[in-house]
Coordinates of C-alpha atoms and ligand atoms in Angstrom, one line a residue:
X1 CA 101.9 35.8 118.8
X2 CA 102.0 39.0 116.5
X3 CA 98.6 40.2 115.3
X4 CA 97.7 40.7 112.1
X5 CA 99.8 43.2 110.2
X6 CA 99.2 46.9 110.2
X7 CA 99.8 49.8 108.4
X8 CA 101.6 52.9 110.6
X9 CA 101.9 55.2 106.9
X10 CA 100.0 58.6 106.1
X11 CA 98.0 58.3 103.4
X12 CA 97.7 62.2 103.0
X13 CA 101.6 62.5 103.9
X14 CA 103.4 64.4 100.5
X15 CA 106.9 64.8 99.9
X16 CA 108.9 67.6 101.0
X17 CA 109.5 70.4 98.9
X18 CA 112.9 70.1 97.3
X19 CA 115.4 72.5 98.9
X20 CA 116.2 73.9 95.0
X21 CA 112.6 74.8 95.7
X22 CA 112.9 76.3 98.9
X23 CA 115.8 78.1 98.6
X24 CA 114.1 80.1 95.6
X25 CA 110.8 80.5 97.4
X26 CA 113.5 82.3 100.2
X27 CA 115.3 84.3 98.0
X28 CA 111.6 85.8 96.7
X29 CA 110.7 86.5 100.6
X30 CA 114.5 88.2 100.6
X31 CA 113.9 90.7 98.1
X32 CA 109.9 90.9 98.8
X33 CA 108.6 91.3 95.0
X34 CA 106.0 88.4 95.5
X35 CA 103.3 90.1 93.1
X36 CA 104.2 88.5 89.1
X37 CA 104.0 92.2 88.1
X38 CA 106.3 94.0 90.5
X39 CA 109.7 93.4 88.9
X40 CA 113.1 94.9 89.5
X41 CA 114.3 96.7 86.1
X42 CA 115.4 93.8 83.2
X43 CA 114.0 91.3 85.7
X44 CA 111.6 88.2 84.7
X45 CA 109.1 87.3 87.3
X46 CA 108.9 83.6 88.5
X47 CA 105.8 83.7 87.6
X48 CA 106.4 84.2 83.5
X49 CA 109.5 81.6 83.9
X50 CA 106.8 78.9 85.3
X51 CA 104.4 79.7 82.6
X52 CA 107.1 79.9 79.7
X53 CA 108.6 76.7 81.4
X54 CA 105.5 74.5 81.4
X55 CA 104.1 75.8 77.8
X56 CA 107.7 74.5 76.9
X57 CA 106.8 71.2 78.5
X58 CA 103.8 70.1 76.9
X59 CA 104.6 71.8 73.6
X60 CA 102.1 74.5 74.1
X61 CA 102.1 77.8 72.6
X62 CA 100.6 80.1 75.3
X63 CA 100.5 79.3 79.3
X64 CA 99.1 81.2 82.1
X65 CA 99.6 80.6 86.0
X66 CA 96.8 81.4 88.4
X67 CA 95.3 81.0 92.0
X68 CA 93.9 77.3 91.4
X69 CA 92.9 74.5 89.4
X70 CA 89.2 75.5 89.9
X71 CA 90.3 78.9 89.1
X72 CA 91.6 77.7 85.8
X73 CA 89.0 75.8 85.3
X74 CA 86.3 79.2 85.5
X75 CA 88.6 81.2 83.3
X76 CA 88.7 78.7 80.5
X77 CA 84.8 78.4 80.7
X78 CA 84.8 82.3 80.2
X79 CA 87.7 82.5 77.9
X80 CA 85.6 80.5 75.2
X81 CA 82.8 82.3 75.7
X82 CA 80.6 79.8 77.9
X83 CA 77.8 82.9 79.3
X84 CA 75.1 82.5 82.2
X85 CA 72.5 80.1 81.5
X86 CA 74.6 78.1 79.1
X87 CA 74.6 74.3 79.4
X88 CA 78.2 72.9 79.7
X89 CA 78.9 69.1 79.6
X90 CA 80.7 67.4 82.5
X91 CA 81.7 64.1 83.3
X92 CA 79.3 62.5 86.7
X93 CA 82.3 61.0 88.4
X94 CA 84.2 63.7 89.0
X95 CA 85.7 66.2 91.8
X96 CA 83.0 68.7 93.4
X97 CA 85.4 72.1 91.9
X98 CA 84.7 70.6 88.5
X99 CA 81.0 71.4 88.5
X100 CA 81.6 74.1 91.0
X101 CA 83.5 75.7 88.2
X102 CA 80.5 75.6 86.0
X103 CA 77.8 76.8 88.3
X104 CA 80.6 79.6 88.9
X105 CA 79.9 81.3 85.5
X106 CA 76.4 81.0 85.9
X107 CA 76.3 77.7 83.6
X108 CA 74.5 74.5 84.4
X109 CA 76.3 71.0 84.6
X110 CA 75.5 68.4 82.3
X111 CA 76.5 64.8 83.8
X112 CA 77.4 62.6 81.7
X113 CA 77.8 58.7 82.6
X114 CA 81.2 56.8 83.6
X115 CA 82.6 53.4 82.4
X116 CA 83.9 50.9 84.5
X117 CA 87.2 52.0 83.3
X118 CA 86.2 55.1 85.3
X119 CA 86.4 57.6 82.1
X120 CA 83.5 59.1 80.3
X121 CA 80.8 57.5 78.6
X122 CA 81.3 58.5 75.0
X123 CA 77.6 56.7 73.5
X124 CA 75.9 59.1 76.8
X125 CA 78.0 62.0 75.7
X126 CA 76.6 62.1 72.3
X127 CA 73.0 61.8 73.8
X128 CA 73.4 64.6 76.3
X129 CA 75.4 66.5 73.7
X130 CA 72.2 66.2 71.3
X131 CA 69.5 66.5 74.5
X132 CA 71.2 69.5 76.2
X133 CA 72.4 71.6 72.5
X134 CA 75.9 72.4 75.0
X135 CA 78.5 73.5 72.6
X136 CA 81.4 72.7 75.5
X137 CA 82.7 69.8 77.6
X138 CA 85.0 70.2 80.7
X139 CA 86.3 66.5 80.2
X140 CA 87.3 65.9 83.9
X141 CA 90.0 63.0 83.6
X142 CA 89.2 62.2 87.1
X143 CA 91.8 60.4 89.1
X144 CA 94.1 60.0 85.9
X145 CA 92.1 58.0 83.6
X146 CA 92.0 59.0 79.8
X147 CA 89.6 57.6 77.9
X148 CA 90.2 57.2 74.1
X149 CA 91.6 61.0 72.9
X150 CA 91.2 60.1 69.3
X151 CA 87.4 58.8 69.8
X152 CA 86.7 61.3 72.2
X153 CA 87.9 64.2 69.9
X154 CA 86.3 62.9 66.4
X155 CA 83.0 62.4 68.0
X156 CA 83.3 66.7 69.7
X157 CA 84.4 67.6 66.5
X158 CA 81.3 66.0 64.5
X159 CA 79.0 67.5 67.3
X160 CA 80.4 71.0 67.3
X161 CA 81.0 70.5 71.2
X162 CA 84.6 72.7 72.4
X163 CA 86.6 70.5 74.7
X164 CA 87.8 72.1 78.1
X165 CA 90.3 69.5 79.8
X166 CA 90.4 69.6 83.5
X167 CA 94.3 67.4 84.2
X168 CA 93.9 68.0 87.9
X169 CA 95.0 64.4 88.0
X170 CA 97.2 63.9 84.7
X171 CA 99.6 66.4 84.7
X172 CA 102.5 64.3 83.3
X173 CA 100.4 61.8 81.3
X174 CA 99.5 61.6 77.6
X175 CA 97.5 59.6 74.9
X176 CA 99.4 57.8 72.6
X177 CA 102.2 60.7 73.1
X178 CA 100.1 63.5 73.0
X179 CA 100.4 65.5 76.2
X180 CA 97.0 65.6 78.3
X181 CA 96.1 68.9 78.3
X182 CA 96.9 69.6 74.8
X183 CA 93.8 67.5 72.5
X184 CA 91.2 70.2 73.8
X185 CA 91.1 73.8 72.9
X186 CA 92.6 74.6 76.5
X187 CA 94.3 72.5 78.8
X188 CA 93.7 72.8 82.5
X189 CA 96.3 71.8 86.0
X190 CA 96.0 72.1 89.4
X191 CA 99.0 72.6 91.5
X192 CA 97.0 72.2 95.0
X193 CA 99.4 69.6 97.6
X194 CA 97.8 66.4 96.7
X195 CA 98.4 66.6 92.7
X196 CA 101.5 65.8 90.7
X197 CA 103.3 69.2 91.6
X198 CA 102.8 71.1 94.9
X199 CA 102.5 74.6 96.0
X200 CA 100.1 74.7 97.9
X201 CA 97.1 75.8 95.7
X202 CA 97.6 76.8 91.8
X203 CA 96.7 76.7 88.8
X204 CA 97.8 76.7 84.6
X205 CA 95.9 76.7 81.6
X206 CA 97.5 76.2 78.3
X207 CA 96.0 76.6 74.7
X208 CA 97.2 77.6 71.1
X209 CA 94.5 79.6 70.3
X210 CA 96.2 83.6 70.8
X211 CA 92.2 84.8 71.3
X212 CA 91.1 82.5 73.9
X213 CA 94.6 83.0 75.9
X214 CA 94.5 86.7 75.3
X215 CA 91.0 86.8 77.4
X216 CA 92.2 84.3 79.9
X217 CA 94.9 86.8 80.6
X218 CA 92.7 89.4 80.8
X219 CA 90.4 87.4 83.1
X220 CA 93.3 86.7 85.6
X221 CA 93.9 90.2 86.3
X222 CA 97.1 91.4 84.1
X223 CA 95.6 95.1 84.8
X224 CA 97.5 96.3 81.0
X225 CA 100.7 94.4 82.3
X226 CA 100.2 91.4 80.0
X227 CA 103.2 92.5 78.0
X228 CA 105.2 91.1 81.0
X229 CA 104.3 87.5 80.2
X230 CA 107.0 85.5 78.3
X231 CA 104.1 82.5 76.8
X232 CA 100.7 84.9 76.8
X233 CA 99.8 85.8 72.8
X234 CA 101.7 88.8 71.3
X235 CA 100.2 92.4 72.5
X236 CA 97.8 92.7 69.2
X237 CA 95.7 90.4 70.0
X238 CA 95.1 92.3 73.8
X239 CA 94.0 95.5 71.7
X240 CA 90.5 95.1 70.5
X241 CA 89.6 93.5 73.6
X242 CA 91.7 94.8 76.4
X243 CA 88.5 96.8 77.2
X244 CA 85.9 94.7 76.8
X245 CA 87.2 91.8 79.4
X246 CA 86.7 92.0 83.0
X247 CA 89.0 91.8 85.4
X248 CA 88.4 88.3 87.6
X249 CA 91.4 88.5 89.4
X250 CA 93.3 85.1 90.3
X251 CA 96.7 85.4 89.7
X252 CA 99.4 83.3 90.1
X253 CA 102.4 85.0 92.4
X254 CA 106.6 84.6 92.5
X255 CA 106.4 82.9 96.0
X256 CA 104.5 79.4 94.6
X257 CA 106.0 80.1 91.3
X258 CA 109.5 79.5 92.5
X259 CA 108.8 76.7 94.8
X260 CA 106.9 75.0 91.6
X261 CA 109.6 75.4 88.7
X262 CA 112.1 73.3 90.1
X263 CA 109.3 70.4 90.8
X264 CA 108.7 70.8 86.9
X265 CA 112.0 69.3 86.5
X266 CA 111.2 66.4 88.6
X267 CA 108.1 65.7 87.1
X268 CA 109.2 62.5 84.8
X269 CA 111.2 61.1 87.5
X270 CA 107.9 61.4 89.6
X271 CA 106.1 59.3 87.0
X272 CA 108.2 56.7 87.1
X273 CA 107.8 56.2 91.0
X274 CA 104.5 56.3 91.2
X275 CA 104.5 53.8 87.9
X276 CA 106.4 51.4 90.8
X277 CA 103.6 51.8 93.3
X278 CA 100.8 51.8 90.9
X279 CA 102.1 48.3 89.4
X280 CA 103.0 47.0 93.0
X281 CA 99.5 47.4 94.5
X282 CA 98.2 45.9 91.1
X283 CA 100.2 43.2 91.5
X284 CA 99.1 42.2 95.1
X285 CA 95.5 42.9 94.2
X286 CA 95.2 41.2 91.1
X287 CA 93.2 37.6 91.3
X288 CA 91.4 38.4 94.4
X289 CA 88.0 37.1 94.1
X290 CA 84.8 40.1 94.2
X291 CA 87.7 42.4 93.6
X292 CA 88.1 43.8 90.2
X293 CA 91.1 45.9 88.9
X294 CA 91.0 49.1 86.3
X295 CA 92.4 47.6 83.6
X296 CA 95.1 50.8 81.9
X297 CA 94.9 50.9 77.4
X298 CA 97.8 51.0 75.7
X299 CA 97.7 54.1 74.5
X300 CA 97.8 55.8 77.5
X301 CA 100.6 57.2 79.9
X302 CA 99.6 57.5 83.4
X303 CA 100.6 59.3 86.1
X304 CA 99.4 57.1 89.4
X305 CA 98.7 59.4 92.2
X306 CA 95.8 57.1 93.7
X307 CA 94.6 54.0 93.2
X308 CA 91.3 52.8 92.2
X309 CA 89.2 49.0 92.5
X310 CA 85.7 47.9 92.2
X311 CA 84.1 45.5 94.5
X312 CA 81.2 44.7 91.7
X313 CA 77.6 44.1 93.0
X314 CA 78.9 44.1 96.6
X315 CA 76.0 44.8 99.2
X316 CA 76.3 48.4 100.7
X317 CA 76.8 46.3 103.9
X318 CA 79.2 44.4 103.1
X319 CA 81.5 47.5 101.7
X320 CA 81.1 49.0 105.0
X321 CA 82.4 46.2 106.7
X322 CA 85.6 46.6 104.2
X323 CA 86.0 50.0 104.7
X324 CA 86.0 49.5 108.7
X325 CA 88.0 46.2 108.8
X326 CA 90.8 48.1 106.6
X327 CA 90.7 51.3 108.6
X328 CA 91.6 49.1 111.8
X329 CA 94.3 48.4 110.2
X330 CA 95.8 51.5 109.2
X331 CA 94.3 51.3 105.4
X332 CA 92.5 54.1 104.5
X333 CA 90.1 53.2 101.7
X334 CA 87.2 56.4 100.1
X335 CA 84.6 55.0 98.7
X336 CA 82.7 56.8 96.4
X337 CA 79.1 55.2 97.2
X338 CA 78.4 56.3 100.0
X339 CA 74.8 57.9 101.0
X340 CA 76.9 61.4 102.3
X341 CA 79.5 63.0 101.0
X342 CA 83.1 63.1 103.2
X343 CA 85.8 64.8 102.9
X344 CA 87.2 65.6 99.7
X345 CA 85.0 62.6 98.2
X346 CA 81.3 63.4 96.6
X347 CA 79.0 62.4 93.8
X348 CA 77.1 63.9 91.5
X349 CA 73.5 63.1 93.3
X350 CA 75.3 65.4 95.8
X351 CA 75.4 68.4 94.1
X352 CA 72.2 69.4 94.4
X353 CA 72.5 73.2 93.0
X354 CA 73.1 71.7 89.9
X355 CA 69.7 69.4 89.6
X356 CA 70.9 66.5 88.7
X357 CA 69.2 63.6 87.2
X358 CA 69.8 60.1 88.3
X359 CA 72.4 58.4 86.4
X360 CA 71.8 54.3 86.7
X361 CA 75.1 53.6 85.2
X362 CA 77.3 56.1 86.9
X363 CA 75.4 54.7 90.2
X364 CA 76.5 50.9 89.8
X365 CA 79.9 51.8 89.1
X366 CA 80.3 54.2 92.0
X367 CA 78.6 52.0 94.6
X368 CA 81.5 50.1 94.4
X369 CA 84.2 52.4 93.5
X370 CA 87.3 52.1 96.1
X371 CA 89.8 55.2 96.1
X372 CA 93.3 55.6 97.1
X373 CA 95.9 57.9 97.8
X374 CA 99.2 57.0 97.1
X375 CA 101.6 59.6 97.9
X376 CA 105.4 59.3 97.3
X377 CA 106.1 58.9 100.6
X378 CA 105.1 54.9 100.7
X379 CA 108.0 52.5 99.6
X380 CA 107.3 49.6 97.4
X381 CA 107.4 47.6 100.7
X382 CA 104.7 50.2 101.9
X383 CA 102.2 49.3 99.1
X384 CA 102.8 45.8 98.8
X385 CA 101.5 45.7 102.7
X386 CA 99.0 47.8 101.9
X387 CA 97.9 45.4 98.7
X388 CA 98.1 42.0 101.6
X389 CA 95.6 44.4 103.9
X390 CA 92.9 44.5 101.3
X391 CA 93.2 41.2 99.5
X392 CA 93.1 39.4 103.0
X393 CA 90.4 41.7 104.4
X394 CA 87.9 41.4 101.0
X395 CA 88.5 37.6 101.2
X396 CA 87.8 37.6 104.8
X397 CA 84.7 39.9 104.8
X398 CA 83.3 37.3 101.5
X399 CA 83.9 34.5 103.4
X400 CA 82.3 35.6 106.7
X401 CA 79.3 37.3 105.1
X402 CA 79.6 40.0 107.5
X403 CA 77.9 43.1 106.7
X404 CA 78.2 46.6 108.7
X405 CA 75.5 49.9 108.9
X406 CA 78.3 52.2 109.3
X407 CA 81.2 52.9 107.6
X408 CA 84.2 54.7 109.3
X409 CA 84.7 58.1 108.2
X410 CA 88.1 58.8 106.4
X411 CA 88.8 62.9 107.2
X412 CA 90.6 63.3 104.3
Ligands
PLP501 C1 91.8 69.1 92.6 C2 90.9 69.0 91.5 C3 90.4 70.1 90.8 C4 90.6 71.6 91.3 O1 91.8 71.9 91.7 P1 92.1 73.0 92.9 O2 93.5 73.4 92.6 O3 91.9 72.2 94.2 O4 91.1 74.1 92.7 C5 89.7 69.9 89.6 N1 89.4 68.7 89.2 C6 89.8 67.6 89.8 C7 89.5 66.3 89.3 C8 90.6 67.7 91.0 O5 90.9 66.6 91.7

């Protein structure tokens, strides 16, 4: 008799880059200008095609391409004038670059709660908003959940509080048809292999405002070149403070540039595939008893990268008996309670530089938090196995009581 069903797939396993892709990333290794501001005569570098490309995209009027999401991240913080010693707001369930950002200009992190719908806590954020006197949040939507835009922004507004967004994970989503990226005074993306566009590691910032953008610029290391971009602010508003503006170099070059443009293009198309995973998986999940599914508003468009369940009140035990019961067979779940970090998955009681103060709420949810990768490799076949693995494995691990002291470690 066959065993019980296992899955062979690669969780970490993206797509190829798409040979439109390729061949431009070969044409810029042919003629060997790789640096955005070393361009042949009448020539426009890939570089200020990605960035007037992508401003175009989410219907913003000023873009800038650089080294990395956390990169962007930093130079937003310093574009709107966050200083050392500042406190900046940040949501507690979030990625470790996020805060890393922060405690990069000298600022201190102030975590604010999660929901159970995995977004930010907007009663906590007013408290910490009032406790801590920070004038900025870097809104993480972590793992592509919005929380309400319109809420979010009316309550900033009446605080005085300047809204960074960090769309690592919702590049390609909006709220109620506004682009994410574009409700805050700058819009953040990461372009690293396992978000929604892939190069490797980059990063984009977009705003309207022709001040902050001009100093982001700046920041990134445009030397007095910035008249080369196609979607920075026009050259007046570089002069009074061309001088003033260090140089924090962390540009974006032609090589990633070309490979990313033509994945722009795809990125709608991409959407909709991983819509047909994301609803898959639901599908197979939903009903399962001690398993509870992140249920998606309305009003919002998502982009489903990964995956996320809660195994409510479940016994640190008993999750580690999951975790190991679905890694024999080939499932590879992260779980964001556990004592260590791993990998790529932390919590905020892990970041230690930034003193962080317990956070009960943030704590329940996490302790049963169950994370997912799903790349665009997997079929619909792929993720409906994947959904059978779980559902069979949490019913099995309920009904047998079985509890476990370690988990396995997922590398990444
Ligand atoms: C990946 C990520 C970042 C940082 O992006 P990098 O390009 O890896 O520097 C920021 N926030 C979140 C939520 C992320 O997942």
């Amino acid at each position: 008799m066959d065993g019980p069903e296992r899955f062979n797939g690669s969780f970490t396993q993206q797509e190829p880059i798409p040979e439109e892709g390729i061949e431009a990333a070969v044409a810029v290794l042919r003629h060997g200008r790789l640096h955005r501001y070393n361009t042949a005569p009448g020539e426009v570098a890939e570089t200020a095609l990605l960035e007037e490309e992508f401003a175009g995209l989410v219907g913003a009027k000023y873009c800038l391409a650089v080294a990395s999401g956390g990169y962007a991240l930093g130079c937003a913080l310093r574009a709107v004038g966050v200083a050392a010693g500042d406190a900046v707001l940040t949501n507690a369930f979030t990625l470790a670059p996020v805060p890393g950002s922060i405690a990069a200009v000298g600022a201190w992190p102030v975590f604010v709660e999660v929901t159970e719908e995995l977004t930010i806590d907007l009663a906590h954020l007013e408290v910490m908003a009032r406790e801590s006197g920070a004038r900025v949040l870097m809104l993480s939507h972590m793992r592509g959940h919005l929380c309400d835009m319109d809420a979010l922004m009316a309550l900033c507004g009446r605080l005085g509080v300047t809204v960074i967004e960090d769309c690592a994970h919702t590049m390609g989503a909006s709220w109620r048809g506004v682009p994410s990226g574009r409700h805050g005074l700058v819009g953040c993306y990461s372009m690293q292999t396992y978000k929604h566009v892939n190069s490797g590691e980059g990063g984009l910032l977009v705003s309207d405002d022709p001040q902050v953008m001009a100093r982001a610029v700046l920041l990134s290391g445009s030397y007095m070149l910035y008249g080369r971009h196609r979607a920075a602010p026009p050259v007046e508003a570089f002069e009074a403070i061309r001088l003033d503006v260090p140089n924090v170099s962390g540009r974006m070059d032609n090589l990633r540039a070309a490979i990313l443009r033509p994945q722009l293009r795809m990125l709608d198309e991409r959407r909709e595939r991983w819509g047909v995973l994301y609803r898959t998986m639901e599908a197979g999940l939903r009903d399962t008893a001690g398993l509870r599914l992140v249920e998606r508003p309305e009003e919002e468009v998502y982009v489903a990268s990964s995956f996320q369940f809660l195994l409510p009140d479940w016994a640190e035990g008993r999750v580690r008996a999951l975790l190991a019961r679905c890694a024999a067979r080939g499932v590879e779940l992260k779980w964001f309670g556990a004592a260590e970090p791993v990998a790529f998955t932390s919590r905020y009681e892990h970041w230690a530089y930034a003193r962080p103060v317990p956070l009960p709420k943030t704590d329940k949810v996490l302790a049963g938090l169950m994370d997912m990768r799903l790349p665009l490799t997997f079929s619909p076949a792929d993720v409906a196995m994947i959904a059978r693995i779980i559902r069979a494995e949490v019913l099995a691990v309920q009904q047998s009581g079985e509890e476990a002291v370690v988990a396995p470690v997922v590398g990444d």
